[in-house]
PDB file of C-alpha atoms and ligand atoms in Angstrom:
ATOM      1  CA  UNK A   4      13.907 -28.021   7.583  1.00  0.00           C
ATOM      2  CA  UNK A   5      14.896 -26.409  10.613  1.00  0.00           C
ATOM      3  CA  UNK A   6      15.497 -22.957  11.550  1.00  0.00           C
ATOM      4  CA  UNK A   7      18.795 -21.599  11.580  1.00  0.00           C
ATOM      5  CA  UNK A   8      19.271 -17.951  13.555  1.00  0.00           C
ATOM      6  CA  UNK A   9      22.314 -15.748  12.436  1.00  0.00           C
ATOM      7  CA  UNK A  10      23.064 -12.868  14.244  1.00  0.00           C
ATOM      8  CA  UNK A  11      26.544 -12.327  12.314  1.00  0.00           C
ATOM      9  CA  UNK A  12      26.362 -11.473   9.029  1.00  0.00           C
ATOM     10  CA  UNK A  13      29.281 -13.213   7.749  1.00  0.00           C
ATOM     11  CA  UNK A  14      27.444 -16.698   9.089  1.00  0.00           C
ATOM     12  CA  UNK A  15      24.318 -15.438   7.016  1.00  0.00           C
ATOM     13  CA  UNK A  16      26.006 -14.886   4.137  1.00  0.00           C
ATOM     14  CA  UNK A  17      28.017 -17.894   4.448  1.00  0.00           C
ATOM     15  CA  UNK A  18      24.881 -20.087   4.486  1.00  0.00           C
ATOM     16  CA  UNK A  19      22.831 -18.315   1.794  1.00  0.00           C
ATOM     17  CA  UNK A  20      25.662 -18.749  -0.636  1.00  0.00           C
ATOM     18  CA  UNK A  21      25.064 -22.561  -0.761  1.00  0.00           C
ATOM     19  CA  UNK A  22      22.069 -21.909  -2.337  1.00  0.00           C
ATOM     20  CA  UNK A  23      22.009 -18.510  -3.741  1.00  0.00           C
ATOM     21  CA  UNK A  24      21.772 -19.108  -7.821  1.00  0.00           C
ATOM     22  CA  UNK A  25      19.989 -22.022  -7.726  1.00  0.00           C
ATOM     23  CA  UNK A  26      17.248 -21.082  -5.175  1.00  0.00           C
ATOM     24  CA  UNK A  27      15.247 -18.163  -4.547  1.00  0.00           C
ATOM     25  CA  UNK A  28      15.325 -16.102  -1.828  1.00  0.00           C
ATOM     26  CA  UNK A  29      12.781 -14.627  -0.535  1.00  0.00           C
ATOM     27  CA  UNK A  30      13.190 -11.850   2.481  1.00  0.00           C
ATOM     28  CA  UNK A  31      10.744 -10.614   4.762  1.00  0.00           C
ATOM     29  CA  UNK A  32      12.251  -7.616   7.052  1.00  0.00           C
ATOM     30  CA  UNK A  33      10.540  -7.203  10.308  1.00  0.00           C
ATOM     31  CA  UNK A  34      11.214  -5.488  13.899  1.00  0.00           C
ATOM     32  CA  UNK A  35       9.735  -8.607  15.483  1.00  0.00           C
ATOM     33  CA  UNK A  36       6.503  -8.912  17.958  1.00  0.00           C
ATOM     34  CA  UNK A  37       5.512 -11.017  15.539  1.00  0.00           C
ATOM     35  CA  UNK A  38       1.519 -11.179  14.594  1.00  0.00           C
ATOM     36  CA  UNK A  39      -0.665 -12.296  11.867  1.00  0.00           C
ATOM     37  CA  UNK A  40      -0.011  -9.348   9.702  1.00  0.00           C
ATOM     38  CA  UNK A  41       4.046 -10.678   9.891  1.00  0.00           C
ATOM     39  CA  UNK A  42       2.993 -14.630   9.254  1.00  0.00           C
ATOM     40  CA  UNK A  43       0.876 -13.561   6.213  1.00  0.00           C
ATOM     41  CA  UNK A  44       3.917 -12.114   4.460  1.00  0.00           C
ATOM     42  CA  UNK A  45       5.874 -15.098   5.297  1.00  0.00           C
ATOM     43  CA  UNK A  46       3.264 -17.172   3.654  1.00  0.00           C
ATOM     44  CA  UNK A  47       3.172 -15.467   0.780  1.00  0.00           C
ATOM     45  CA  UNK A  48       6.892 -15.229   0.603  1.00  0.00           C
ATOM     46  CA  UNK A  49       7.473 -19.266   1.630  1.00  0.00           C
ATOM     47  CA  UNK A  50       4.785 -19.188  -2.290  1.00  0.00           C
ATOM     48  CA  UNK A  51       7.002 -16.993  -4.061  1.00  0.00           C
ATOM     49  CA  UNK A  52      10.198 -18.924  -3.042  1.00  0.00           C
ATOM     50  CA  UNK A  53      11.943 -22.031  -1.717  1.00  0.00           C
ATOM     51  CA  UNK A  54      14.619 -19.944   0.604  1.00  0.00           C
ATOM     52  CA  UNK A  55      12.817 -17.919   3.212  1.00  0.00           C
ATOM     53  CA  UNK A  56      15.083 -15.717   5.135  1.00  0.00           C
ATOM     54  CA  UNK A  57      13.120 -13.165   8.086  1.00  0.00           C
ATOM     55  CA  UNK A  58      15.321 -10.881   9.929  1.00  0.00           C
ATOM     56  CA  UNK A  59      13.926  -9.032  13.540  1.00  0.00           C
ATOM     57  CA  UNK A  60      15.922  -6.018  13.809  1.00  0.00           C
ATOM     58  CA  UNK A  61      14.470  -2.688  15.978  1.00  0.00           C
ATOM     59  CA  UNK A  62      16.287  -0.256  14.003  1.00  0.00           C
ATOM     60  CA  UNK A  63      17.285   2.700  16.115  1.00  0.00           C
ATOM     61  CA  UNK A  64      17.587   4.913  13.044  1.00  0.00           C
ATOM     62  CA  UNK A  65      13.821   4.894  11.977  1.00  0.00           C
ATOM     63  CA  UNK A  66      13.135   6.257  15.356  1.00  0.00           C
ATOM     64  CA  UNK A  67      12.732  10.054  16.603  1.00  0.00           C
ATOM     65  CA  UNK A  68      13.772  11.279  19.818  1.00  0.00           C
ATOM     66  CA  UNK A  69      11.000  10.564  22.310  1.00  0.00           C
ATOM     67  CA  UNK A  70       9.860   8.469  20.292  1.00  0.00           C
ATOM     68  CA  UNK A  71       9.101   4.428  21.385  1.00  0.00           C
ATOM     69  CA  UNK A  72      12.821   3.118  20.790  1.00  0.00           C
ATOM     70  CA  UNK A  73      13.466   1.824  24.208  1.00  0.00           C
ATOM     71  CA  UNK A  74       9.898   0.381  24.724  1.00  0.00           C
ATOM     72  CA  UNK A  75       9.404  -1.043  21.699  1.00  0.00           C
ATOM     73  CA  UNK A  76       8.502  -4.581  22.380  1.00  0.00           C
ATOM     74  CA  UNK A  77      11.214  -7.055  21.935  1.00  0.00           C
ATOM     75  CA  UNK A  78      10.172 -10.820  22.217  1.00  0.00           C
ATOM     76  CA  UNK A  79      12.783 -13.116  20.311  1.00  0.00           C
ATOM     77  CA  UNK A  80      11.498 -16.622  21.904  1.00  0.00           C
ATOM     78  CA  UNK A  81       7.933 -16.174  20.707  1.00  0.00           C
ATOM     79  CA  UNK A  82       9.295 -14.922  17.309  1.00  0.00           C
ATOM     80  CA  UNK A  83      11.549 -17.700  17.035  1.00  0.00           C
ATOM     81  CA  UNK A  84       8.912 -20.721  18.116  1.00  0.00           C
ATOM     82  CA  UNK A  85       6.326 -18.802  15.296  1.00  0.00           C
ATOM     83  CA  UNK A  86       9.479 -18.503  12.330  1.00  0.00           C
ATOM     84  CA  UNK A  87       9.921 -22.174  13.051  1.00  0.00           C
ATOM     85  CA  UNK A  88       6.543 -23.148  12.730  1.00  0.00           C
ATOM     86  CA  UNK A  89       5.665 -21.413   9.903  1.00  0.00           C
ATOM     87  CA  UNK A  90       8.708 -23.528   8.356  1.00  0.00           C
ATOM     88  CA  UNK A  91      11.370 -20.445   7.754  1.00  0.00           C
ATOM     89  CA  UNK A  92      14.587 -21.523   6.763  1.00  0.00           C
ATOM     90  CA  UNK A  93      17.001 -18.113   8.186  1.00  0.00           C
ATOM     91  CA  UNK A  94      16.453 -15.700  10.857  1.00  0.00           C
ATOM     92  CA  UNK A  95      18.682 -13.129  11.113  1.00  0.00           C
ATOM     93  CA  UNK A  96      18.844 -10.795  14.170  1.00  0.00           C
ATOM     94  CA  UNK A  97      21.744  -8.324  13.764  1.00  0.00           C
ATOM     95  CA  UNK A  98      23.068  -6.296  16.515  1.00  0.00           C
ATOM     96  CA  UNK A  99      23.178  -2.680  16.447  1.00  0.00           C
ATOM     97  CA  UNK A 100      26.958  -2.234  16.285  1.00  0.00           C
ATOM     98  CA  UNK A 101      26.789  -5.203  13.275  1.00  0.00           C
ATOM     99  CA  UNK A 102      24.249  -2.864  11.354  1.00  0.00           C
ATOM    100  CA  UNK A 103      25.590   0.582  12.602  1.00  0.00           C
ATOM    101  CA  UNK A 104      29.398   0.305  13.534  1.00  0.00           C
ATOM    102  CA  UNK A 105      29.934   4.244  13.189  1.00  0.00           C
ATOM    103  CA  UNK A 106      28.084   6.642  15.499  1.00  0.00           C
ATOM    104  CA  UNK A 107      24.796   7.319  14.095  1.00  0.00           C
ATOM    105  CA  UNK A 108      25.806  11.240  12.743  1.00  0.00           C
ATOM    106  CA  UNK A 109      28.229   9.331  10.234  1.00  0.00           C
ATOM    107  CA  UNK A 110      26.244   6.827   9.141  1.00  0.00           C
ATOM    108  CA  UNK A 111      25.518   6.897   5.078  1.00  0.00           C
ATOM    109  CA  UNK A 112      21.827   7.557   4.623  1.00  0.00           C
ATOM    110  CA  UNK A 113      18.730   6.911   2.041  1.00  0.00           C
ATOM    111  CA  UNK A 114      17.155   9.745   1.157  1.00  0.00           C
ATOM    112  CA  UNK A 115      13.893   9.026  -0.867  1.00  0.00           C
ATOM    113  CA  UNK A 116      12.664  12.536  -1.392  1.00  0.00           C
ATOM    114  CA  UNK A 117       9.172  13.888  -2.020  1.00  0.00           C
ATOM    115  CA  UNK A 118       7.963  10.713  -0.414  1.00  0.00           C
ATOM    116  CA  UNK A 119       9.246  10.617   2.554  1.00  0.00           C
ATOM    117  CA  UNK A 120       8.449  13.986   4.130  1.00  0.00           C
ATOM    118  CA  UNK A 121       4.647  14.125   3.807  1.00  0.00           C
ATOM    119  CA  UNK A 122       2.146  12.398   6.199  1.00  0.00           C
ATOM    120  CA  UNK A 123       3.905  10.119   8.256  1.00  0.00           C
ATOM    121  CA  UNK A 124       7.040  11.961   7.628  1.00  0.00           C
ATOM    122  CA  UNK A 125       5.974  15.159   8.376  1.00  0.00           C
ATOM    123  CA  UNK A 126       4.965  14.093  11.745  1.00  0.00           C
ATOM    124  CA  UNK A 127       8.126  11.586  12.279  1.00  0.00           C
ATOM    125  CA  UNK A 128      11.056  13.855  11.014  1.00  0.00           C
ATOM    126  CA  UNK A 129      13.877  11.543   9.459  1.00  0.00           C
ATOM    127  CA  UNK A 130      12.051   8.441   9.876  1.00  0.00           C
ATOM    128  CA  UNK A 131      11.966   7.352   6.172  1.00  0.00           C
ATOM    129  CA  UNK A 132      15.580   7.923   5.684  1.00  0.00           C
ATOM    130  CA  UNK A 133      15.773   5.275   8.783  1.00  0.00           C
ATOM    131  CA  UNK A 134      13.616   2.898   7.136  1.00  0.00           C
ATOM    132  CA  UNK A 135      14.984   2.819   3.841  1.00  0.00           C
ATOM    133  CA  UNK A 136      18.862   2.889   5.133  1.00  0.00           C
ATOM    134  CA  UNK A 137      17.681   0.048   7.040  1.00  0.00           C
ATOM    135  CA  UNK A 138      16.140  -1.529   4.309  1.00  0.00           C
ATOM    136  CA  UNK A 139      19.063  -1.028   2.104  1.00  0.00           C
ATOM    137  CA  UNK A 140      21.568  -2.420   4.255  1.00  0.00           C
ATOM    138  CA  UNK A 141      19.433  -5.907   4.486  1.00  0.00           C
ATOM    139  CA  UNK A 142      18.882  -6.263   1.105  1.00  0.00           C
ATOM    140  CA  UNK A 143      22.685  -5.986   0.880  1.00  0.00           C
ATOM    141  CA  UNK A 144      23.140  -8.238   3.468  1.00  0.00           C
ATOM    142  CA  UNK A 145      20.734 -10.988   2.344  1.00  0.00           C
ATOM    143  CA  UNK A 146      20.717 -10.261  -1.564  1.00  0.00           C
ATOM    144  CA  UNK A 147      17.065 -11.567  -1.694  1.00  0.00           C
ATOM    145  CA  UNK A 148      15.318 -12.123  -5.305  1.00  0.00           C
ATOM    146  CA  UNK A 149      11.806 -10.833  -3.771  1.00  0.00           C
ATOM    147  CA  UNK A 150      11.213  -8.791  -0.339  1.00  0.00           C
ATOM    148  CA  UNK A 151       7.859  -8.718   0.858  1.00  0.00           C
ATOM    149  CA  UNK A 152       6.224  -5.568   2.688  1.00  0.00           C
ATOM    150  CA  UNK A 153       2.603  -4.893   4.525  1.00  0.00           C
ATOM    151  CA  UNK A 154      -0.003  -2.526   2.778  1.00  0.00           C
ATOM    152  CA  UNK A 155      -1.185  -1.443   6.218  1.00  0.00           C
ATOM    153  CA  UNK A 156       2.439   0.668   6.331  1.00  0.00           C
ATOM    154  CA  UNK A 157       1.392   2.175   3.007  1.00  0.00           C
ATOM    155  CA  UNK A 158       3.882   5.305   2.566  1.00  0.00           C
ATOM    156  CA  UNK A 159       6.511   3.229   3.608  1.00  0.00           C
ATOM    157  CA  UNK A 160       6.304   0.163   0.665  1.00  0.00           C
ATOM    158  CA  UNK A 161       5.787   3.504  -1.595  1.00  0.00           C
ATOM    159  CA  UNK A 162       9.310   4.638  -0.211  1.00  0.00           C
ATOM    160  CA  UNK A 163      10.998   1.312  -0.461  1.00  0.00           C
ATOM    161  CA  UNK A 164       9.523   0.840  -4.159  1.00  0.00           C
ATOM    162  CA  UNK A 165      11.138   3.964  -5.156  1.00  0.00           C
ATOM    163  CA  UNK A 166      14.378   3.250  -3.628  1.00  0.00           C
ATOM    164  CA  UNK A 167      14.758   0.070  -5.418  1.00  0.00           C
ATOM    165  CA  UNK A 168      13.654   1.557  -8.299  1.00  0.00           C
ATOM    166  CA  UNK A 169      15.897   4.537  -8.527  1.00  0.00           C
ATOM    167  CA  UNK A 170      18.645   2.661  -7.321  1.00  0.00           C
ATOM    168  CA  UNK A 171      18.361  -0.207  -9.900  1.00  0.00           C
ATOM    169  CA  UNK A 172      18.394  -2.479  -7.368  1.00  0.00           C
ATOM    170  CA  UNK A 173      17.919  -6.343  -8.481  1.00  0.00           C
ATOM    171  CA  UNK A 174      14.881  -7.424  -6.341  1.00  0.00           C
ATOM    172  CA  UNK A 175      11.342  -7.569  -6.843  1.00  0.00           C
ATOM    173  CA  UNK A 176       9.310  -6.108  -4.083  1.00  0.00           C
ATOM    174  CA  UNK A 177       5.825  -7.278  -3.158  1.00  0.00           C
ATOM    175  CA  UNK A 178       2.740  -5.430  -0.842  1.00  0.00           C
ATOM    176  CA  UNK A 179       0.470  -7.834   1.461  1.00  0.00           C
ATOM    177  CA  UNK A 180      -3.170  -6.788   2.004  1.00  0.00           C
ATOM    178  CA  UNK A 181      -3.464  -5.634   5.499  1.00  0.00           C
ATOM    179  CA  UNK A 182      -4.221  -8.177   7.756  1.00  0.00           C
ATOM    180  CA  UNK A 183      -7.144  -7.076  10.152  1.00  0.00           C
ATOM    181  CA  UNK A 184      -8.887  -8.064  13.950  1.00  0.00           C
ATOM    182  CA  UNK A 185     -12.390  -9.198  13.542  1.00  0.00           C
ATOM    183  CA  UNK A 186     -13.483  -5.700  14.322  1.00  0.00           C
ATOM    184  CA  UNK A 187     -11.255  -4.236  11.604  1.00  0.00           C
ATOM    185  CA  UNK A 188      -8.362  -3.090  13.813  1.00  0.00           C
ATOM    186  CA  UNK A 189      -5.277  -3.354  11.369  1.00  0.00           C
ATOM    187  CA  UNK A 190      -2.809  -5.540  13.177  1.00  0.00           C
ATOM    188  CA  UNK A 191       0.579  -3.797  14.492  1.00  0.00           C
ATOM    189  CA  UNK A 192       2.743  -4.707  17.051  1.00  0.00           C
ATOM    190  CA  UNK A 193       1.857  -1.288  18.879  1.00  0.00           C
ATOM    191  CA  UNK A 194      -1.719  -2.072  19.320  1.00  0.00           C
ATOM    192  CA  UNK A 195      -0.429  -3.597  22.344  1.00  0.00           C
ATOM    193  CA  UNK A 196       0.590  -0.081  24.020  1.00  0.00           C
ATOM    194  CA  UNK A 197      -3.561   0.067  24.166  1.00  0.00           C
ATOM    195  CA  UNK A 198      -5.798  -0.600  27.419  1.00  0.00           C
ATOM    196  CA  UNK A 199      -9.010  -2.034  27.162  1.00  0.00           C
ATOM    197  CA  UNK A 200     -10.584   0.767  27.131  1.00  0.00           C
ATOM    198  CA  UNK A 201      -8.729   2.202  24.639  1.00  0.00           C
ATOM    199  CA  UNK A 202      -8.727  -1.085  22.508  1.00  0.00           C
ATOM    200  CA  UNK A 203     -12.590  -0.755  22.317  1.00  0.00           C
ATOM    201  CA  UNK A 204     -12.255   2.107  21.154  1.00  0.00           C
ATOM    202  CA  UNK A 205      -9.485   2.160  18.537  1.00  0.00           C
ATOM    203  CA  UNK A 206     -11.648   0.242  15.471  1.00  0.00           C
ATOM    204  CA  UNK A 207     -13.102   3.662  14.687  1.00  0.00           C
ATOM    205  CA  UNK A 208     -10.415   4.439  12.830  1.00  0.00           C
ATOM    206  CA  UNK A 209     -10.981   1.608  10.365  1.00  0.00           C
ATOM    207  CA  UNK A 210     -14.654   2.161  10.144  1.00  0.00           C
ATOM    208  CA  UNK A 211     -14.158   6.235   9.477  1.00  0.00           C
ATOM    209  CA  UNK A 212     -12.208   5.125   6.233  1.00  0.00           C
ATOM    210  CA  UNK A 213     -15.085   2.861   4.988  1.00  0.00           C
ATOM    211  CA  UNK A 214     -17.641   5.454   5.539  1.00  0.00           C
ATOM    212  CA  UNK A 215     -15.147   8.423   3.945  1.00  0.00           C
ATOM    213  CA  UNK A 216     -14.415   5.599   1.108  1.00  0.00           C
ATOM    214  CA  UNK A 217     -18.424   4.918   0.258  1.00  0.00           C
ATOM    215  CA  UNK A 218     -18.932   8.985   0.028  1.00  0.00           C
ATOM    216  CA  UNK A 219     -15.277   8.943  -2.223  1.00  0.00           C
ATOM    217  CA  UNK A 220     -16.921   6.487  -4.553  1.00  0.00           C
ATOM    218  CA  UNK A 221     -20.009   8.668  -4.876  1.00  0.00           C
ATOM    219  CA  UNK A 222     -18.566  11.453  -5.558  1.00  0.00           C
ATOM    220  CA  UNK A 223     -17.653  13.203  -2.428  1.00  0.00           C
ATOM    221  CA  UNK A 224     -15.571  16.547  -2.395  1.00  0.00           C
ATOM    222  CA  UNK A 225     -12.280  15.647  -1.476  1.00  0.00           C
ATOM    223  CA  UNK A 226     -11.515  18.769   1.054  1.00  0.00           C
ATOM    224  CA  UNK A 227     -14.553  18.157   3.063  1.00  0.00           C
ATOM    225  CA  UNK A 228     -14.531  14.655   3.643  1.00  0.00           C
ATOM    226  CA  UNK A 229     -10.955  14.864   4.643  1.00  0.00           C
ATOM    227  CA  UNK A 230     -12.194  17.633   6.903  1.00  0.00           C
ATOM    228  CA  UNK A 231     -15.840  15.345   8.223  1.00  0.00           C
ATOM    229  CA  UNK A 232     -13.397  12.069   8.582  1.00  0.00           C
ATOM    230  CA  UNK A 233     -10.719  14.237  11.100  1.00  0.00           C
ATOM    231  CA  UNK A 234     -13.910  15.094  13.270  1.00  0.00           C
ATOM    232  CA  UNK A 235     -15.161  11.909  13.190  1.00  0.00           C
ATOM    233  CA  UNK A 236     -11.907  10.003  14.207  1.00  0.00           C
ATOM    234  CA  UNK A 237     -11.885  12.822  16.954  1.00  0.00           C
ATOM    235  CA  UNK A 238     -15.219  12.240  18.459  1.00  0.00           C
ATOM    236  CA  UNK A 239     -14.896   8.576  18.616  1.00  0.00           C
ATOM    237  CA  UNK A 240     -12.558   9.545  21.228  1.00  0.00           C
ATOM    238  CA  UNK A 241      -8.667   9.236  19.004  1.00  0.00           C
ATOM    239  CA  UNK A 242      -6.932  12.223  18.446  1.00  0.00           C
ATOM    240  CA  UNK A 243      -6.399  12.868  14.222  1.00  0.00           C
ATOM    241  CA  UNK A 244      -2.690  13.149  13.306  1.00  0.00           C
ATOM    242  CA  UNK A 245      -3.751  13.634   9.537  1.00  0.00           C
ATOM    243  CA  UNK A 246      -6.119  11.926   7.240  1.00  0.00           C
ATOM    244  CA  UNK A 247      -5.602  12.478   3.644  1.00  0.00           C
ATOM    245  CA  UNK A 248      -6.962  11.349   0.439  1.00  0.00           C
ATOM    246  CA  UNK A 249      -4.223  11.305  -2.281  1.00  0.00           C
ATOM    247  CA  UNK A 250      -3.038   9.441  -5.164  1.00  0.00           C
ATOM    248  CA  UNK A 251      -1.822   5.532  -5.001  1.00  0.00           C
ATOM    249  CA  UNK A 252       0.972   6.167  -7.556  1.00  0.00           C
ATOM    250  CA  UNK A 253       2.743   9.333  -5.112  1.00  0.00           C
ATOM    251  CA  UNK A 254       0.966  10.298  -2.190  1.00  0.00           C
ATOM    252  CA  UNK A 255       0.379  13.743  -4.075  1.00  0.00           C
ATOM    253  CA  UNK A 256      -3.041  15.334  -3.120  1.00  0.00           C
ATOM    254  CA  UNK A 257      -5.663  13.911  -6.472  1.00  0.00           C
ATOM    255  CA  UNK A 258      -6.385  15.975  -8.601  1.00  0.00           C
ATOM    256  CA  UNK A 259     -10.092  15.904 -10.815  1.00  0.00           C
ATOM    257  CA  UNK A 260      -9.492  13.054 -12.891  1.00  0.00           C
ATOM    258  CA  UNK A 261      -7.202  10.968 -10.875  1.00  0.00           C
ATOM    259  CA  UNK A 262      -9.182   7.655 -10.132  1.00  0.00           C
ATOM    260  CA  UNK A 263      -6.509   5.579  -7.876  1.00  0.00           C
ATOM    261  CA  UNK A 264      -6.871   7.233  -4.671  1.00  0.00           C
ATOM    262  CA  UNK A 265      -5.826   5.789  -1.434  1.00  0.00           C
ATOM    263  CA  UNK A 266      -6.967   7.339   1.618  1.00  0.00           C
ATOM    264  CA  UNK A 267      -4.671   7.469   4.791  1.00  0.00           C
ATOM    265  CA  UNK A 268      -5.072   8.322   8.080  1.00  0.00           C
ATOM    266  CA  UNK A 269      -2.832   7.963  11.242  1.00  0.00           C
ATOM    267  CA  UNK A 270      -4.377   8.669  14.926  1.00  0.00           C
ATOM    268  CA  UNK A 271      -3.274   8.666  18.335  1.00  0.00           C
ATOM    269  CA  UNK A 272      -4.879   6.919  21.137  1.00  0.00           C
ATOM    270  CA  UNK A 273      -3.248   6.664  24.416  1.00  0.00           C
ATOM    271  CA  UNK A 274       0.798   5.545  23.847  1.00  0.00           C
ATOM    272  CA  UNK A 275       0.120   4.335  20.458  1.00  0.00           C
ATOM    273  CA  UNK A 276      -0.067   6.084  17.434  1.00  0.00           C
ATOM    274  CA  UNK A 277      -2.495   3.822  14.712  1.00  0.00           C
ATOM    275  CA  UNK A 278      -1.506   4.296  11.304  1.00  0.00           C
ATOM    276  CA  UNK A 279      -4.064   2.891   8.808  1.00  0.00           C
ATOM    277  CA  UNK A 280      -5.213   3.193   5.019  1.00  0.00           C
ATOM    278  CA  UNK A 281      -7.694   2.099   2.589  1.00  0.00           C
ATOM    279  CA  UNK A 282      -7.168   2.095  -1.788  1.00  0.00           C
ATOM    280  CA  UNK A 283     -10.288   3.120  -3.628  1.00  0.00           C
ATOM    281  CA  UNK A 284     -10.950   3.299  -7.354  1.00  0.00           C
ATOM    282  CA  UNK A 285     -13.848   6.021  -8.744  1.00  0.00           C
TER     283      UNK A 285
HETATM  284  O1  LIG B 303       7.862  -2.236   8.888  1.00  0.00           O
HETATM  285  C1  LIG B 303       8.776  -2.477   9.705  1.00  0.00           C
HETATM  286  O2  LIG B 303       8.649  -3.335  10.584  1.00  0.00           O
HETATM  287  C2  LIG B 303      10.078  -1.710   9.606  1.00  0.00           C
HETATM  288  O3  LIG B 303       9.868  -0.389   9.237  1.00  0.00           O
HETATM  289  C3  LIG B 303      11.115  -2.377   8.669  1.00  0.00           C
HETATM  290  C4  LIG B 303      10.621  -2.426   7.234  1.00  0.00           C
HETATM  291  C5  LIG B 303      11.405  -3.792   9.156  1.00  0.00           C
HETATM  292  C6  LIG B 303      12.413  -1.583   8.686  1.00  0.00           C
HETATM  293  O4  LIG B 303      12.957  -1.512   9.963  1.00  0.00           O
END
């Protein structure tokens, strides 16, 4: 098979409906730069179904002012020459009129509260309503049977679960383990906003959620390791954004008793904000 790239939806949905109902579909959503961490869900997803469908779209909605919009790196070729090697069947790369005709104060939002305006959201004001409008509008567009989402952008699969699941919406969704550098850098298309320097420099974050996840396991009082982990992410030379140990099932701080925890932590370092997280069981 070779790979077909739509940038009209009509065209998508005119090819998908040869086969939708007697293949599955399975959809991948993605702002491109494609890396490892992107192939492994297509992977999975080329496992899960015989229809594989990607689409690369930098949505402007998901982003604040001042925020990396503009900069964000945009590399279709590359994208396209990895999609076809890795044997995907659609690509679709919508405009921004084709996604947003309206101007962007009258366009219908997502709103998954209680979710989306802790951690990442409290720092990134409106962002989740951005991702899961996004989200939304491609599932509407491609009508996939299973999407498939990274663990590394925790809160965010939380959000999109939720969505789906309040709005009854007919798709299964499905998390990929983080997909890591040898050194335990989770892979994300910003990582290349780092220098060297700062590239050496930018595993700590990883590492200070192994050590806070041993002292978790054994017992550790919640408050203060939060508290040892920020100064530790701080002295290896990143500056803390949060790090917070809370409950897989809703973010919400654990309470005694709770035994799912996840622990998540975002950082800056230079022009790139590192968002990373690790699940632990007591
Ligand atoms: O994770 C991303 O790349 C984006 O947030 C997503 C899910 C493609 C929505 O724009």
């Amino acid at each position: 098979m070779t790979l077909s790239t739509f940038s009209d939806p009509a065209a998508l949905d005119a090819a998908l409906a040869r086969v939708r109902g007697t293949e599955r579909i399975a959809f991948v959503p993605t702002m491109g730069n494609l890396h490892e961490g992107h192939l492994a869900l297509v992977r999975r997803a080329r496992e899960l179904a015989n229809q594989v469908v990607v689409s690369i779209f930098v949505n402007p909605l998901q982003f604040g002012q001042g925020e990396d919009f503009d900069g964000y790196p945009r590399t279709l070729e590359a994208d396209t020459r990895l999609l076809a090697a890795e044997g995907v069947d659609s690509l679709f790369t919508p405009s921004v009129t084709a996604m947003y005709p309206k101007p962007q104060a009258q366009q219908t939002r997502v709103e998954v509260p209680g979710l989306s305006d802790i951690l990442c959201g409290a720092s990134r004001p409106g962002h989740f309503a951005g991702v899961a409008t996004v989200v939304c509008k491609l599932f509407n567009l491609v009508r996939p049977d299973v999407a498939l989402f990274g663990q590394k952008d925790y809160q965010q699969l939380l959000v999109i679960r939720r969505m789906v699941d309040d709005l009854a919406m007919p798709l299964e969704i499905v998390g990929v383990p983080t997909v890591r550098e040898a050194d335990g850098l989770a892979m994300s298309s910003r990582n290349g906003y780092l220098t060297e320097a700062e590239r050496a420099r930018a595993p700590a974050l990883y590492r200070v959620l192994l050590d806070t996840a041993a002292q978790l396991k054994a017992s550790g009082d919640v408050f203060e390791l939060e508290r040892a982990a920020c100064s530790a992410i701080d002295a290896a030379g990143l500056r803390t954004d949060y790090l917070a140990i809370r409950r897989q099932q809703d973010l919400q701080p654990s309470q005694p008793g709770d035994r799912a925890l996840v622990i998540l932590a975002a950082a800056w370092l230079g022009q790139a904000r590192l968002i990373d997280n690790l699940e632990v069981v007591r």
